[in-house]
mmCIF file with all atom_site columns, C-alpha atoms in Angstrom:
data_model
loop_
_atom_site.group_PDB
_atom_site.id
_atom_site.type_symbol
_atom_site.label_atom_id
_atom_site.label_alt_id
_atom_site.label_comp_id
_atom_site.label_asym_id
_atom_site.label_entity_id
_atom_site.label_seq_id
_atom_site.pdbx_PDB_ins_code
_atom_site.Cartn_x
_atom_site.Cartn_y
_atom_site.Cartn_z
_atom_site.occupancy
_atom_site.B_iso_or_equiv
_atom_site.pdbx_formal_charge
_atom_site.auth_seq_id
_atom_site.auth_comp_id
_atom_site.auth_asym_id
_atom_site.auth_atom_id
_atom_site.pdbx_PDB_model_num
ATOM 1  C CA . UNK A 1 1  ? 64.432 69.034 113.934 1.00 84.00 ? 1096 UNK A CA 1
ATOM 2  C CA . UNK A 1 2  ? 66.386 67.590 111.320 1.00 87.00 ? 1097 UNK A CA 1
ATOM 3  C CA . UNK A 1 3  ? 67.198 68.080 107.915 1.00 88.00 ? 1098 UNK A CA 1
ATOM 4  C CA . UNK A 1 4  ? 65.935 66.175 104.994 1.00 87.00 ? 1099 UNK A CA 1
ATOM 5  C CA . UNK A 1 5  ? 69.253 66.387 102.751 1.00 87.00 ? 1100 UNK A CA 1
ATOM 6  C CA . UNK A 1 6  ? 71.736 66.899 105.655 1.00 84.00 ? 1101 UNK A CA 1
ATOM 7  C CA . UNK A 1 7  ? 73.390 70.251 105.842 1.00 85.00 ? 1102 UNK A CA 1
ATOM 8  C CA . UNK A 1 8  ? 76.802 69.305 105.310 1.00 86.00 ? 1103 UNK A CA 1
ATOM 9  C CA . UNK A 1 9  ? 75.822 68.283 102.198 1.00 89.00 ? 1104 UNK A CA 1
ATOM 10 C CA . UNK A 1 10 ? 74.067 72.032 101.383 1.00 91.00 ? 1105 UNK A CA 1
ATOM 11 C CA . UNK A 1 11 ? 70.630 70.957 102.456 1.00 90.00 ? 1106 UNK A CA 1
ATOM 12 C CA . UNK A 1 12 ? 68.887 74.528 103.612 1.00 92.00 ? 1107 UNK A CA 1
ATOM 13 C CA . UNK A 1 13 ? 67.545 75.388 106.848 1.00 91.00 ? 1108 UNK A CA 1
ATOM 14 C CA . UNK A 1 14 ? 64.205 75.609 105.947 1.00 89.00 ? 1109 UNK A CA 1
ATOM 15 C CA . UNK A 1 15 ? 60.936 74.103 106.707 1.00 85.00 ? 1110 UNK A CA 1
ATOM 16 C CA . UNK A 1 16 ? 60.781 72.113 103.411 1.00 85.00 ? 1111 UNK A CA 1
ATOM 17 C CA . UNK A 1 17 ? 63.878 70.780 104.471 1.00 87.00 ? 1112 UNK A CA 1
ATOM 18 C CA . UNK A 1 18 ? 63.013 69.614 108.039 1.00 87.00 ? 1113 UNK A CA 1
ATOM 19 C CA . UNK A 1 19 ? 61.596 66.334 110.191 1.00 86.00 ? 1114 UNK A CA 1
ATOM 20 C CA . UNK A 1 20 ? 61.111 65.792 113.245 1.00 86.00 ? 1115 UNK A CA 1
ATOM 21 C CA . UNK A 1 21 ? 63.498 63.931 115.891 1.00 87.00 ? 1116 UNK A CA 1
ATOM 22 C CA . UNK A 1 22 ? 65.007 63.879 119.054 1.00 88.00 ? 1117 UNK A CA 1
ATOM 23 C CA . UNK A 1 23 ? 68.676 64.980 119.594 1.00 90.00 ? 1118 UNK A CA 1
ATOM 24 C CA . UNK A 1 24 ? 70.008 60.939 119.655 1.00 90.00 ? 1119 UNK A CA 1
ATOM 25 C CA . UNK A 1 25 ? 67.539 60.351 116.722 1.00 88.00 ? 1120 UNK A CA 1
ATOM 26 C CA . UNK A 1 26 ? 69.013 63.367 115.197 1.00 87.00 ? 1121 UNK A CA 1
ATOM 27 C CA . UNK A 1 27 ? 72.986 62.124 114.911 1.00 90.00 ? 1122 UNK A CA 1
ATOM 28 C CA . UNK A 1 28 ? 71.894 58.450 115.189 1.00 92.00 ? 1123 UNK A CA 1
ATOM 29 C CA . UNK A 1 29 ? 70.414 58.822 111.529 1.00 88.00 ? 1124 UNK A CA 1
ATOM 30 C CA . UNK A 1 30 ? 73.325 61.062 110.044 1.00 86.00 ? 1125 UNK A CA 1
ATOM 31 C CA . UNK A 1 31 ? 75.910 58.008 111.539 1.00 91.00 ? 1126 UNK A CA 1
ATOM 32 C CA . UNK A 1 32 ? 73.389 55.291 110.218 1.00 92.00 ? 1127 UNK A CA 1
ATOM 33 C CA . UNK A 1 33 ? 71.305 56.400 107.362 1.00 89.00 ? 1128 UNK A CA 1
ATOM 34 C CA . UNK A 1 34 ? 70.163 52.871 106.506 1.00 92.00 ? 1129 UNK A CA 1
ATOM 35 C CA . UNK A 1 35 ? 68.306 52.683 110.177 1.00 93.00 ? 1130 UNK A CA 1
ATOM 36 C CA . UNK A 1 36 ? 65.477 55.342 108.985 1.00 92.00 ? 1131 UNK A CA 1
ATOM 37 C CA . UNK A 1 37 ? 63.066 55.491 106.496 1.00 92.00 ? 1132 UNK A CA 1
ATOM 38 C CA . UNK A 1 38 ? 62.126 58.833 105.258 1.00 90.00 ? 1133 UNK A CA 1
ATOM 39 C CA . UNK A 1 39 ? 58.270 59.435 104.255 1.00 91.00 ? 1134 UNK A CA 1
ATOM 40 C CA . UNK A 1 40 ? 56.073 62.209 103.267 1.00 89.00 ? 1135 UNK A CA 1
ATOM 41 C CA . UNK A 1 41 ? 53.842 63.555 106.473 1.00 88.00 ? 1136 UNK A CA 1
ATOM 42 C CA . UNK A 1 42 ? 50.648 65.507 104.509 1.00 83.00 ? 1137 UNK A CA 1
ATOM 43 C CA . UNK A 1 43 ? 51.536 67.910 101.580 1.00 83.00 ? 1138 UNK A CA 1
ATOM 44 C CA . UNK A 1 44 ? 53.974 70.189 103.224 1.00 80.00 ? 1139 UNK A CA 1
ATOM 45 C CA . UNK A 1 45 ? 56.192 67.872 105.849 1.00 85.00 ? 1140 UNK A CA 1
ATOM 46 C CA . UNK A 1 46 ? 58.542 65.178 106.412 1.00 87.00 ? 1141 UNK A CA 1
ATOM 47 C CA . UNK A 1 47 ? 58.445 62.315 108.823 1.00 88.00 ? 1142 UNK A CA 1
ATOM 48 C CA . UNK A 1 48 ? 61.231 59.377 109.663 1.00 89.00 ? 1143 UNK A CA 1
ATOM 49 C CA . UNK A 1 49 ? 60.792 55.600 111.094 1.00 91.00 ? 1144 UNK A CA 1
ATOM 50 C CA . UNK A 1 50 ? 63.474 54.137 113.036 1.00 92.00 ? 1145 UNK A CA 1
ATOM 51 C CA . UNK A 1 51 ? 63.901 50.818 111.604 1.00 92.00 ? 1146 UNK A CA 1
ATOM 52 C CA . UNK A 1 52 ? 66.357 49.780 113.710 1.00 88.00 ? 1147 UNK A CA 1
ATOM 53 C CA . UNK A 1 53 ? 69.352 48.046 113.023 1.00 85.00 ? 1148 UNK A CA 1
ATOM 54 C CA . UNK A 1 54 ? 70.415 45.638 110.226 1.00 75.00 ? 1149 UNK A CA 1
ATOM 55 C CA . UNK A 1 55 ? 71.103 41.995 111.228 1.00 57.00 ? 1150 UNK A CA 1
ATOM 56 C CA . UNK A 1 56 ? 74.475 41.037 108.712 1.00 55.00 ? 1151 UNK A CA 1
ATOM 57 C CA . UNK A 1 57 ? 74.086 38.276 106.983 1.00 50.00 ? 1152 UNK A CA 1
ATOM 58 C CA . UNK A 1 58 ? 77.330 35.967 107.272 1.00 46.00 ? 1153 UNK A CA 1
#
């Protein structure tokens, strides 16, 4: 699990405040926030998409 509004920034450790994701998931999207998009999963949960990563323009 991992939390909506990241805990080092006082998100709670609660189940409003959770999503799913796997443990490289997990610290990939705290490194590289832009790479997920957050969405609502029903009434009560969260879900992310890995959108990979972002080709730089030059």
């Amino acid at each position: 699990m991992d939390h909506i509004t990241n805990w080092s920034d006082g998100g709670a450790t609660d189940l409003d405040n959770l999503g799913p994701t796997c443990q490289f998931h997990n610290r990939d999207r705290y490194r590289n926030p832009e790479r997920y998009r957050l969405h609502r999963v029903g009434k009560d949960r969260w879900g992310f998409t890995y959108l990979g990563p972002r080709n730089k323009r030059r």
